[in-house]
Amino acid sequence: MTNKKTPNKAQIERLLARRKQHESQLNPELITEKILRGDKTALSDAITLIENKIEAKRTIGQTILSNCLPHSGKSIRIGITGVPGVGKSSFIEAFGTHLTEQGCKVAVLAIDPSSEISKGSILGDKTRMIELSANPNAFIRPTATSGSLGGVAHKTRETILLCEAAGFDTILVETVGVGQSETEVHSMTDFFLLLMLAGAGDELQGIKRGIMEMADTILITKADGKNVKPANLARTEYKNALHLFPAKENNWIPKVETVSAMENRGLDKIWKIIKTYDQMTHSNGWKDSNRKAQQEYWMKESIQSQILEEFYQTKGIQDKIKEITNDLNVGKLTSYQAAELIIKYYKKQK
Ligand code: GDP
């Protein structure tokens, strides 16, 4: 005898509805159809699928991605970086809102390198960009939190494609400017925006020369109140500094502007710069060839990560690595010989 109560009709109906909803969340054709209609819930579901830890779900995500691929690409992809506190989220909130007022559909994605190390997040807190998240013409997705930086970046790149298929024509990809993640963002965007503070040295802002070289425009943030003068001064200084960098392959001359997210100033100027850049690189063929080069880069990255994953999952490989490392540490082998032995073992197991 069981003392479980038989469910009543309403409960059964609820259960059936839930199952139906669950099934529709896993149906790639249905989700694709909804994404192409601009459904943000379906878009979120698809991103969750491609980020999923369960392989079967990731496979569904990949099917959706393939379905969406012919509908992607029609956007301007903008990378945004700068140290914590420079004003990235305030700028994106103001700029994103401004763009939706111009009729754009804006997606905001993020790559948070901190999540890999600390399992916490510099970028991902939910209180950011409150106004923009409520905007029907905007879509905000926090960073994927699992995996290596390369893995997270790869998922962001796939998310860009899904957002484009859903009709988002302006994609903002944000990252903290403190390490390798800027390079990843640069390699998935058309235009790269570097946010800087006035009055703080480059070293203080942790911005490496290489990052400045990548910038298509430097924006001096918080140019309001007492900060207007130092911001204008910084603008001149950075303009002069940029002259010293080698010319860009696409002939673009990087710009330096000031902006105030608080007072909504400078936003239109920046949008004009980006549009001019987009038109120029579109007509001189660079946008297209750069995107092709980026695709190749990501393909090669994918090969490397898939092969590495396969390698480390080989049966007995961890024990073999330990064993050989011991020999290496007692000086029986050189690093090269040790690597060769491990790879030999891997090939034998395949
Ligand atoms: P993030 O860490 O780069 O995303 O920076 P936030 O957008 O969170 O901004 C950091 C701080 O700078 C916050 O206290 C903001 O209120 C302030 N801030 C951001 N933009 C402006 C601006 O345009 N003017 C002024 N005065 N303060 C700003």
mmCIF file of C-alpha atoms and ligand atoms in Angstrom:
data_model
loop_
_atom_site.group_PDB
_atom_site.id
_atom_site.type_symbol
_atom_site.label_atom_id
_atom_site.label_comp_id
_atom_site.label_asym_id
_atom_site.label_seq_id
_atom_site.Cartn_x
_atom_site.Cartn_y
_atom_site.Cartn_z
ATOM 1 C CA MET A 1 0.000 0.000 0.000
ATOM 2 C CA THR A 2 1.268 3.400 -0.864
ATOM 3 C CA ASN A 3 0.045 6.500 0.883
ATOM 4 C CA LYS A 4 0.873 8.699 -2.086
ATOM 5 C CA LYS A 5 -2.238 10.549 -3.184
ATOM 6 C CA THR A 6 -3.388 10.104 -6.772
ATOM 7 C CA PRO A 7 -2.816 13.422 -8.548
ATOM 8 C CA ASN A 8 -5.945 15.344 -9.408
ATOM 9 C CA LYS A 9 -6.839 16.584 -12.895
ATOM 10 C CA ALA A 10 -5.351 20.044 -12.388
ATOM 11 C CA GLN A 11 -2.055 18.575 -11.197
ATOM 12 C CA ILE A 12 -1.902 16.238 -14.190
ATOM 13 C CA GLU A 13 -2.580 19.123 -16.543
ATOM 14 C CA ARG A 14 0.172 21.149 -14.896
ATOM 15 C CA LEU A 15 2.589 18.238 -15.213
ATOM 16 C CA LEU A 16 1.722 17.744 -18.878
ATOM 17 C CA ALA A 17 2.130 21.455 -19.586
ATOM 18 C CA ARG A 18 5.504 21.446 -17.876
ATOM 19 C CA ARG A 19 6.632 18.414 -19.857
ATOM 20 C CA LYS A 20 5.449 20.046 -23.087
ATOM 21 C CA GLN A 21 7.367 23.197 -22.225
ATOM 22 C CA HIS A 22 10.457 21.153 -21.404
ATOM 23 C CA GLU A 23 10.212 19.264 -24.689
ATOM 24 C CA SER A 24 9.792 22.472 -26.678
ATOM 25 C CA GLN A 25 12.887 23.830 -24.934
ATOM 26 C CA LEU A 26 14.823 20.943 -26.420
ATOM 27 C CA ASN A 27 13.360 20.962 -29.914
ATOM 28 C CA PRO A 28 15.991 22.539 -32.197
ATOM 29 C CA GLU A 29 13.633 23.290 -35.088
ATOM 30 C CA LEU A 30 11.086 24.973 -32.846
ATOM 31 C CA ILE A 31 13.749 26.991 -31.045
ATOM 32 C CA THR A 32 15.337 28.060 -34.357
ATOM 33 C CA GLU A 33 11.972 29.188 -35.676
ATOM 34 C CA LYS A 34 11.385 31.264 -32.555
ATOM 35 C CA ILE A 35 14.902 32.769 -32.657
ATOM 36 C CA LEU A 36 14.392 33.850 -36.257
ATOM 37 C CA ARG A 37 11.202 35.580 -35.117
ATOM 38 C CA GLY A 38 13.275 37.495 -32.546
ATOM 39 C CA ASP A 39 12.062 35.611 -29.472
ATOM 40 C CA LYS A 40 14.474 36.478 -26.654
ATOM 41 C CA THR A 41 13.433 33.547 -24.441
ATOM 42 C CA ALA A 42 14.242 31.078 -27.228
ATOM 43 C CA LEU A 43 17.542 32.902 -27.783
ATOM 44 C CA SER A 44 18.394 32.495 -24.086
ATOM 45 C CA ASP A 45 17.420 28.816 -24.188
ATOM 46 C CA ALA A 46 19.689 28.241 -27.191
ATOM 47 C CA ILE A 47 22.645 29.953 -25.495
ATOM 48 C CA THR A 48 22.089 27.835 -22.387
ATOM 49 C CA LEU A 49 22.142 24.751 -24.619
ATOM 50 C CA ILE A 50 25.446 25.638 -26.308
ATOM 51 C CA GLU A 51 26.954 26.411 -22.898
ATOM 52 C CA ASN A 52 25.602 23.213 -21.343
ATOM 53 C CA LYS A 53 27.832 20.730 -19.541
ATOM 54 C CA ILE A 54 25.782 17.806 -20.840
ATOM 55 C CA GLU A 55 26.985 16.769 -24.262
ATOM 56 C CA ALA A 56 23.533 15.760 -25.574
ATOM 57 C CA LYS A 57 22.248 19.264 -24.815
ATOM 58 C CA ARG A 58 25.285 20.889 -26.395
ATOM 59 C CA THR A 59 24.562 18.844 -29.527
ATOM 60 C CA ILE A 60 21.040 20.286 -29.670
ATOM 61 C CA GLY A 61 22.630 23.732 -29.247
ATOM 62 C CA GLN A 62 24.959 23.040 -32.169
ATOM 63 C CA THR A 63 22.013 22.021 -34.381
ATOM 64 C CA ILE A 64 20.293 25.309 -33.589
ATOM 65 C CA LEU A 65 23.526 27.155 -34.315
ATOM 66 C CA SER A 66 23.844 25.460 -37.719
ATOM 67 C CA ASN A 67 20.235 26.339 -38.504
ATOM 68 C CA CYS A 68 20.900 29.956 -37.533
ATOM 69 C CA LEU A 69 24.200 30.322 -39.365
ATOM 70 C CA PRO A 70 22.730 31.364 -42.756
ATOM 71 C CA HIS A 71 20.830 34.135 -40.949
ATOM 72 C CA SER A 72 23.826 35.503 -39.045
ATOM 73 C CA GLY A 73 26.520 38.019 -39.901
ATOM 74 C CA LYS A 74 24.437 41.113 -40.572
ATOM 75 C CA SER A 75 25.615 43.261 -37.722
ATOM 76 C CA ILE A 76 28.340 45.481 -36.458
ATOM 77 C CA ARG A 77 30.284 43.735 -33.715
ATOM 78 C CA ILE A 78 31.837 46.122 -31.222
ATOM 79 C CA GLY A 79 34.367 45.099 -28.573
ATOM 80 C CA ILE A 80 34.527 47.227 -25.423
ATOM 81 C CA THR A 81 37.254 47.042 -22.819
ATOM 82 C CA GLY A 82 38.716 48.997 -19.932
ATOM 83 C CA VAL A 83 39.787 48.405 -16.349
ATOM 84 C CA PRO A 84 37.193 47.841 -13.596
ATOM 85 C CA GLY A 85 35.711 51.178 -12.574
ATOM 86 C CA VAL A 86 36.440 52.970 -15.861
ATOM 87 C CA GLY A 87 32.701 53.121 -16.533
ATOM 88 C CA LYS A 88 32.035 50.251 -18.936
ATOM 89 C CA SER A 89 28.625 49.261 -17.650
ATOM 90 C CA SER A 90 27.487 52.891 -17.304
ATOM 91 C CA PHE A 91 28.658 53.586 -20.848
ATOM 92 C CA ILE A 92 26.987 50.476 -22.272
ATOM 93 C CA GLU A 93 23.774 51.302 -20.457
ATOM 94 C CA ALA A 94 23.751 54.857 -21.901
ATOM 95 C CA PHE A 95 25.106 53.968 -25.339
ATOM 96 C CA GLY A 96 22.900 50.887 -25.714
ATOM 97 C CA THR A 97 19.821 52.916 -24.795
ATOM 98 C CA HIS A 98 20.859 55.642 -27.248
ATOM 99 C CA LEU A 99 21.225 53.051 -30.013
ATOM 100 C CA THR A 100 17.803 51.530 -29.387
ATOM 101 C CA GLU A 101 16.396 55.062 -29.699
ATOM 102 C CA GLN A 102 18.013 55.196 -33.170
ATOM 103 C CA GLY A 103 16.136 52.016 -34.086
ATOM 104 C CA CYS A 104 18.970 49.544 -33.429
ATOM 105 C CA LYS A 105 18.530 46.186 -31.795
ATOM 106 C CA VAL A 106 21.356 45.806 -29.308
ATOM 107 C CA ALA A 107 22.819 42.658 -27.789
ATOM 108 C CA VAL A 108 25.305 42.949 -24.929
ATOM 109 C CA LEU A 109 27.571 39.990 -24.258
ATOM 110 C CA ALA A 110 30.467 39.680 -21.879
ATOM 111 C CA ILE A 111 33.656 37.753 -21.429
ATOM 112 C CA ASP A 112 34.703 37.698 -17.832
ATOM 113 C CA PRO A 113 38.198 36.353 -17.326
ATOM 114 C CA SER A 114 37.802 36.457 -13.558
ATOM 115 C CA SER A 115 35.203 33.697 -13.578
ATOM 116 C CA GLU A 116 37.834 31.194 -14.673
ATOM 117 C CA ILE A 117 40.129 31.908 -11.755
ATOM 118 C CA SER A 118 37.957 32.942 -8.858
ATOM 119 C CA LYS A 119 34.635 31.403 -9.903
ATOM 120 C CA GLY A 120 33.358 34.847 -9.012
ATOM 121 C CA SER A 121 32.825 37.595 -11.486
ATOM 122 C CA ILE A 122 33.875 41.172 -12.047
ATOM 123 C CA LEU A 123 31.377 41.747 -14.809
ATOM 124 C CA GLY A 124 28.511 39.435 -14.131
ATOM 125 C CA ASP A 125 26.667 40.993 -11.222
ATOM 126 C CA LYS A 126 22.989 41.263 -11.875
ATOM 127 C CA THR A 127 22.552 44.896 -10.868
ATOM 128 C CA ARG A 128 24.382 46.224 -13.901
ATOM 129 C CA MET A 129 22.544 47.870 -16.795
ATOM 130 C CA ILE A 130 19.112 47.756 -15.195
ATOM 131 C CA GLU A 131 17.463 50.119 -17.672
ATOM 132 C CA LEU A 132 18.878 48.414 -20.731
ATOM 133 C CA SER A 133 17.878 44.946 -19.525
ATOM 134 C CA ALA A 134 14.259 46.074 -19.441
ATOM 135 C CA ASN A 135 14.455 47.515 -22.960
ATOM 136 C CA PRO A 136 12.489 45.388 -25.482
ATOM 137 C CA ASN A 137 15.086 46.116 -28.174
ATOM 138 C CA ALA A 138 18.038 45.008 -26.077
ATOM 139 C CA PHE A 139 19.297 41.639 -24.985
ATOM 140 C CA ILE A 140 21.847 41.250 -22.203
ATOM 141 C CA ARG A 141 23.622 38.014 -21.537
ATOM 142 C CA PRO A 142 26.195 37.699 -18.776
ATOM 143 C CA THR A 143 29.395 35.819 -19.377
ATOM 144 C CA ALA A 144 29.500 32.052 -19.592
ATOM 145 C CA THR A 145 31.032 30.926 -16.330
ATOM 146 C CA SER A 146 32.521 27.538 -16.972
ATOM 147 C CA GLY A 147 35.621 26.402 -18.726
ATOM 148 C CA SER A 148 38.852 28.010 -19.773
ATOM 149 C CA LEU A 149 39.025 31.532 -21.158
ATOM 150 C CA GLY A 150 39.325 30.053 -24.644
ATOM 151 C CA GLY A 151 36.215 27.966 -24.032
ATOM 152 C CA VAL A 152 34.242 30.916 -22.695
ATOM 153 C CA ALA A 153 35.329 33.064 -25.646
ATOM 154 C CA HIS A 154 34.296 30.350 -28.058
ATOM 155 C CA LYS A 155 30.812 30.240 -26.568
ATOM 156 C CA THR A 156 30.574 34.028 -26.770
ATOM 157 C CA ARG A 157 31.452 33.862 -30.448
ATOM 158 C CA GLU A 158 28.684 31.345 -31.045
ATOM 159 C CA THR A 159 26.324 33.516 -29.011
ATOM 160 C CA ILE A 160 27.084 36.430 -31.356
ATOM 161 C CA LEU A 161 25.871 34.328 -34.294
ATOM 162 C CA LEU A 162 22.666 33.370 -32.485
ATOM 163 C CA CYS A 163 21.971 37.008 -31.553
ATOM 164 C CA GLU A 164 22.435 38.078 -35.166
ATOM 165 C CA ALA A 165 20.000 35.403 -36.335
ATOM 166 C CA ALA A 166 17.525 36.804 -33.802
ATOM 167 C CA GLY A 167 17.788 40.188 -35.530
ATOM 168 C CA PHE A 168 20.244 41.999 -33.271
ATOM 169 C CA ASP A 169 22.168 44.347 -35.556
ATOM 170 C CA THR A 170 24.538 45.845 -32.997
ATOM 171 C CA ILE A 171 26.521 43.478 -30.821
ATOM 172 C CA LEU A 172 28.508 44.853 -27.894
ATOM 173 C CA VAL A 173 31.040 42.452 -26.410
ATOM 174 C CA GLU A 174 32.437 43.673 -23.128
ATOM 175 C CA THR A 175 35.490 42.533 -21.231
ATOM 176 C CA VAL A 176 37.676 43.685 -18.362
ATOM 177 C CA GLY A 177 40.912 45.090 -19.684
ATOM 178 C CA VAL A 178 43.322 43.246 -17.494
ATOM 179 C CA GLY A 179 44.685 40.334 -19.458
ATOM 180 C CA GLN A 180 44.276 37.985 -22.330
ATOM 181 C CA SER A 181 40.534 38.414 -22.773
ATOM 182 C CA GLU A 182 40.871 41.648 -24.799
ATOM 183 C CA THR A 183 42.692 39.744 -27.498
ATOM 184 C CA GLU A 184 39.869 37.209 -27.569
ATOM 185 C CA VAL A 185 37.277 39.977 -27.865
ATOM 186 C CA HIS A 186 39.331 41.709 -30.541
ATOM 187 C CA SER A 187 39.386 38.496 -32.536
ATOM 188 C CA MET A 188 35.593 38.273 -32.636
ATOM 189 C CA THR A 189 34.636 41.904 -33.264
ATOM 190 C CA ASP A 190 34.833 44.427 -36.130
ATOM 191 C CA PHE A 191 35.509 47.529 -34.070
ATOM 192 C CA PHE A 192 37.421 47.838 -30.824
ATOM 193 C CA LEU A 193 36.678 50.491 -28.238
ATOM 194 C CA LEU A 194 39.064 51.164 -25.349
ATOM 195 C CA LEU A 195 37.712 53.080 -22.376
ATOM 196 C CA MET A 196 40.236 55.108 -20.378
ATOM 197 C CA LEU A 197 40.146 57.406 -17.380
ATOM 198 C CA ALA A 198 41.598 60.901 -17.476
ATOM 199 C CA GLY A 199 44.371 61.675 -15.061
ATOM 200 C CA ALA A 200 45.512 58.118 -14.382
ATOM 201 C CA GLY A 201 48.669 56.886 -16.092
ATOM 202 C CA ASP A 202 48.508 54.014 -18.564
ATOM 203 C CA GLU A 203 50.477 51.791 -16.188
ATOM 204 C CA LEU A 204 48.063 52.652 -13.429
ATOM 205 C CA GLN A 205 45.203 51.594 -15.631
ATOM 206 C CA GLY A 206 46.972 48.356 -16.416
ATOM 207 C CA ILE A 207 46.581 48.969 -20.138
ATOM 208 C CA LYS A 208 49.323 47.406 -22.168
ATOM 209 C CA ARG A 209 50.672 49.056 -25.289
ATOM 210 C CA GLY A 210 49.369 46.122 -27.337
ATOM 211 C CA ILE A 211 45.804 46.853 -26.213
ATOM 212 C CA MET A 212 46.123 50.510 -27.188
ATOM 213 C CA GLU A 213 47.373 49.424 -30.565
ATOM 214 C CA MET A 214 44.275 47.291 -31.047
ATOM 215 C CA ALA A 215 41.914 50.204 -30.307
ATOM 216 C CA ASP A 216 39.940 51.730 -33.176
ATOM 217 C CA THR A 217 38.792 54.447 -30.811
ATOM 218 C CA ILE A 218 39.856 55.459 -27.321
ATOM 219 C CA LEU A 219 37.118 56.929 -25.178
ATOM 220 C CA ILE A 220 37.949 59.071 -22.178
ATOM 221 C CA THR A 221 35.100 58.383 -19.763
ATOM 222 C CA LYS A 222 33.372 60.499 -17.093
ATOM 223 C CA ALA A 223 33.958 63.762 -18.981
ATOM 224 C CA ASP A 224 31.604 65.819 -16.819
ATOM 225 C CA GLY A 225 31.809 68.422 -14.033
ATOM 226 C CA LYS A 226 35.331 68.957 -12.774
ATOM 227 C CA ASN A 227 36.553 66.153 -14.988
ATOM 228 C CA VAL A 228 35.880 67.911 -18.328
ATOM 229 C CA LYS A 229 39.229 69.698 -18.407
ATOM 230 C CA PRO A 230 41.412 66.685 -17.521
ATOM 231 C CA ALA A 231 39.383 64.609 -19.989
ATOM 232 C CA ASN A 232 40.107 67.041 -22.831
ATOM 233 C CA LEU A 233 43.764 67.100 -21.869
ATOM 234 C CA ALA A 234 43.914 63.296 -21.870
ATOM 235 C CA ARG A 235 42.237 63.316 -25.272
ATOM 236 C CA THR A 236 45.041 65.435 -26.730
ATOM 237 C CA GLU A 237 47.691 63.279 -25.075
ATOM 238 C CA TYR A 238 46.249 60.022 -26.389
ATOM 239 C CA LYS A 239 45.793 61.535 -29.839
ATOM 240 C CA ASN A 240 49.496 62.334 -29.904
ATOM 241 C CA ALA A 241 50.407 58.909 -28.533
ATOM 242 C CA LEU A 242 48.359 57.153 -31.216
ATOM 243 C CA HIS A 243 50.325 58.925 -33.945
ATOM 244 C CA LEU A 244 53.344 56.927 -32.859
ATOM 245 C CA PHE A 245 51.689 53.604 -33.570
ATOM 246 C CA PRO A 246 52.027 51.933 -36.949
ATOM 247 C CA ALA A 247 49.199 52.570 -39.438
ATOM 248 C CA LYS A 248 46.362 50.074 -39.400
ATOM 249 C CA GLU A 249 46.078 47.487 -42.125
ATOM 250 C CA ASN A 250 42.589 48.722 -43.000
ATOM 251 C CA ASN A 251 43.733 52.382 -43.308
ATOM 252 C CA TRP A 252 41.610 53.493 -40.370
ATOM 253 C CA ILE A 253 43.048 56.283 -38.277
ATOM 254 C CA PRO A 254 42.094 55.630 -34.627
ATOM 255 C CA LYS A 255 40.079 58.363 -32.949
ATOM 256 C CA VAL A 256 40.068 59.683 -29.403
ATOM 257 C CA GLU A 257 36.878 61.097 -27.900
ATOM 258 C CA THR A 258 35.472 62.064 -24.530
ATOM 259 C CA VAL A 259 32.172 60.773 -23.189
ATOM 260 C CA SER A 260 29.907 61.174 -20.201
ATOM 261 C CA ALA A 261 27.496 58.359 -19.518
ATOM 262 C CA MET A 262 26.097 60.316 -16.606
ATOM 263 C CA GLU A 263 25.158 63.294 -18.775
ATOM 264 C CA ASN A 264 24.564 61.268 -21.941
ATOM 265 C CA ARG A 265 27.137 63.326 -23.781
ATOM 266 C CA GLY A 266 29.314 62.165 -26.658
ATOM 267 C CA LEU A 267 27.160 59.147 -27.473
ATOM 268 C CA ASP A 268 26.059 60.301 -30.908
ATOM 269 C CA LYS A 269 29.616 61.258 -31.829
ATOM 270 C CA ILE A 270 30.813 57.756 -31.053
ATOM 271 C CA TRP A 271 28.015 56.150 -33.018
ATOM 272 C CA LYS A 272 28.892 58.348 -36.016
ATOM 273 C CA ILE A 273 32.538 57.240 -35.771
ATOM 274 C CA ILE A 274 31.514 53.580 -35.660
ATOM 275 C CA LYS A 275 29.149 53.990 -38.615
ATOM 276 C CA THR A 276 31.838 55.761 -40.658
ATOM 277 C CA TYR A 277 34.255 52.971 -39.810
ATOM 278 C CA ASP A 278 31.708 50.324 -40.737
ATOM 279 C CA GLN A 279 30.977 51.945 -44.108
ATOM 280 C CA MET A 280 34.660 52.400 -44.859
ATOM 281 C CA THR A 281 35.706 48.858 -43.973
ATOM 282 C CA HIS A 282 32.684 47.479 -45.779
ATOM 283 C CA SER A 283 33.490 49.271 -49.015
ATOM 284 C CA ASN A 284 37.226 48.584 -48.951
ATOM 285 C CA GLY A 285 36.521 44.889 -48.342
ATOM 286 C CA TRP A 286 38.323 44.749 -45.014
ATOM 287 C CA LYS A 287 35.272 43.908 -42.890
ATOM 288 C CA ASP A 288 34.606 40.819 -44.933
ATOM 289 C CA SER A 289 38.218 39.660 -45.150
ATOM 290 C CA ASN A 290 38.766 40.295 -41.444
ATOM 291 C CA ARG A 291 35.708 38.232 -40.546
ATOM 292 C CA LYS A 292 36.996 35.410 -42.729
ATOM 293 C CA ALA A 293 40.390 35.589 -41.016
ATOM 294 C CA GLN A 294 38.613 35.541 -37.640
ATOM 295 C CA GLN A 295 36.625 32.474 -38.674
ATOM 296 C CA GLU A 296 39.836 30.701 -39.605
ATOM 297 C CA TYR A 297 41.390 31.687 -36.312
ATOM 298 C CA TRP A 298 38.439 30.234 -34.391
ATOM 299 C CA MET A 299 38.485 27.074 -36.452
ATOM 300 C CA LYS A 300 42.141 26.540 -35.569
ATOM 301 C CA GLU A 301 41.439 27.370 -31.926
ATOM 302 C CA SER A 302 38.668 24.765 -31.988
ATOM 303 C CA ILE A 303 40.957 22.123 -33.416
ATOM 304 C CA GLN A 304 43.507 22.806 -30.711
ATOM 305 C CA SER A 305 41.021 22.703 -27.859
ATOM 306 C CA GLN A 306 39.277 19.576 -29.150
ATOM 307 C CA ILE A 307 42.551 17.727 -29.617
ATOM 308 C CA LEU A 308 43.770 18.785 -26.184
ATOM 309 C CA GLU A 309 40.510 17.620 -24.629
ATOM 310 C CA GLU A 310 40.797 14.265 -26.367
ATOM 311 C CA PHE A 311 44.433 13.975 -25.282
ATOM 312 C CA TYR A 312 43.730 14.607 -21.606
ATOM 313 C CA GLN A 313 40.779 12.227 -21.629
ATOM 314 C CA THR A 314 42.872 9.334 -22.948
ATOM 315 C CA LYS A 315 42.720 6.305 -20.676
ATOM 316 C CA GLY A 316 45.680 6.197 -18.296
ATOM 317 C CA ILE A 317 47.196 9.451 -19.566
ATOM 318 C CA GLN A 318 47.209 11.147 -16.144
ATOM 319 C CA ASP A 319 49.170 8.242 -14.580
ATOM 320 C CA LYS A 320 51.555 8.228 -17.509
ATOM 321 C CA ILE A 321 52.145 11.980 -17.148
ATOM 322 C CA LYS A 322 52.847 11.503 -13.415
ATOM 323 C CA GLU A 323 55.269 8.666 -14.085
ATOM 324 C CA ILE A 324 57.186 10.555 -16.766
ATOM 325 C CA THR A 325 57.214 13.740 -14.677
ATOM 326 C CA ASN A 326 59.053 11.814 -11.949
ATOM 327 C CA ASP A 327 61.697 10.761 -14.460
ATOM 328 C CA LEU A 328 61.900 14.342 -15.672
ATOM 329 C CA ASN A 329 62.368 15.678 -12.149
ATOM 330 C CA VAL A 330 65.197 13.283 -11.313
ATOM 331 C CA GLY A 331 66.976 14.301 -14.475
ATOM 332 C CA LYS A 332 66.519 11.051 -16.402
ATOM 333 C CA LEU A 333 64.810 12.823 -19.273
ATOM 334 C CA THR A 334 64.765 16.208 -20.942
ATOM 335 C CA SER A 335 61.432 18.010 -21.276
ATOM 336 C CA TYR A 336 61.355 17.224 -24.968
ATOM 337 C CA GLN A 337 62.016 13.513 -24.407
ATOM 338 C CA ALA A 338 59.354 13.423 -21.674
ATOM 339 C CA ALA A 339 56.785 15.012 -23.968
ATOM 340 C CA GLU A 340 57.683 12.601 -26.728
ATOM 341 C CA LEU A 341 57.131 9.584 -24.477
ATOM 342 C CA ILE A 342 53.747 10.873 -23.321
ATOM 343 C CA ILE A 343 52.636 11.537 -26.877
ATOM 344 C CA LYS A 344 53.832 8.086 -27.917
ATOM 345 C CA TYR A 345 51.651 6.600 -25.188
ATOM 346 C CA TYR A 346 48.678 8.702 -26.335
ATOM 347 C CA LYS A 347 49.071 7.564 -29.940
ATOM 348 C CA LYS A 348 49.237 3.929 -28.868
ATOM 349 C CA GLN A 349 45.989 4.259 -26.896
ATOM 350 C CA LYS A 350 44.058 5.826 -29.790
HETATM 351 P P1 GDP B 1 32.876 49.401 -14.820
HETATM 352 O O1 GDP B 1 33.437 48.661 -13.665
HETATM 353 O O2 GDP B 1 33.925 49.694 -15.839
HETATM 354 O O3 GDP B 1 31.683 48.718 -15.426
HETATM 355 O O4 GDP B 1 32.403 50.835 -14.278
HETATM 356 P P2 GDP B 1 30.967 51.371 -13.832
HETATM 357 O O5 GDP B 1 30.121 51.676 -14.999
HETATM 358 O O6 GDP B 1 30.409 50.426 -12.823
HETATM 359 O O7 GDP B 1 31.347 52.761 -13.164
HETATM 360 C C1 GDP B 1 32.257 52.882 -12.099
HETATM 361 C C2 GDP B 1 31.931 54.133 -11.314
HETATM 362 O O8 GDP B 1 32.092 55.285 -12.129
HETATM 363 C C3 GDP B 1 30.505 54.170 -10.796
HETATM 364 O O9 GDP B 1 30.508 54.693 -9.491
HETATM 365 C C4 GDP B 1 29.786 55.101 -11.747
HETATM 366 O O10 GDP B 1 28.729 55.782 -11.131
HETATM 367 C C5 GDP B 1 30.899 56.063 -12.141
HETATM 368 N N1 GDP B 1 30.647 56.579 -13.508
HETATM 369 C C6 GDP B 1 30.420 55.855 -14.607
HETATM 370 N N2 GDP B 1 30.212 56.650 -15.679
HETATM 371 C C7 GDP B 1 30.298 57.915 -15.240
HETATM 372 C C8 GDP B 1 30.179 59.201 -15.879
HETATM 373 O O11 GDP B 1 29.922 59.343 -17.077
HETATM 374 N N3 GDP B 1 30.389 60.289 -15.082
HETATM 375 C C9 GDP B 1 30.675 60.201 -13.761
HETATM 376 N N4 GDP B 1 30.872 61.320 -13.085
HETATM 377 N N5 GDP B 1 30.769 59.012 -13.133
HETATM 378 C C10 GDP B 1 30.591 57.883 -13.842
#
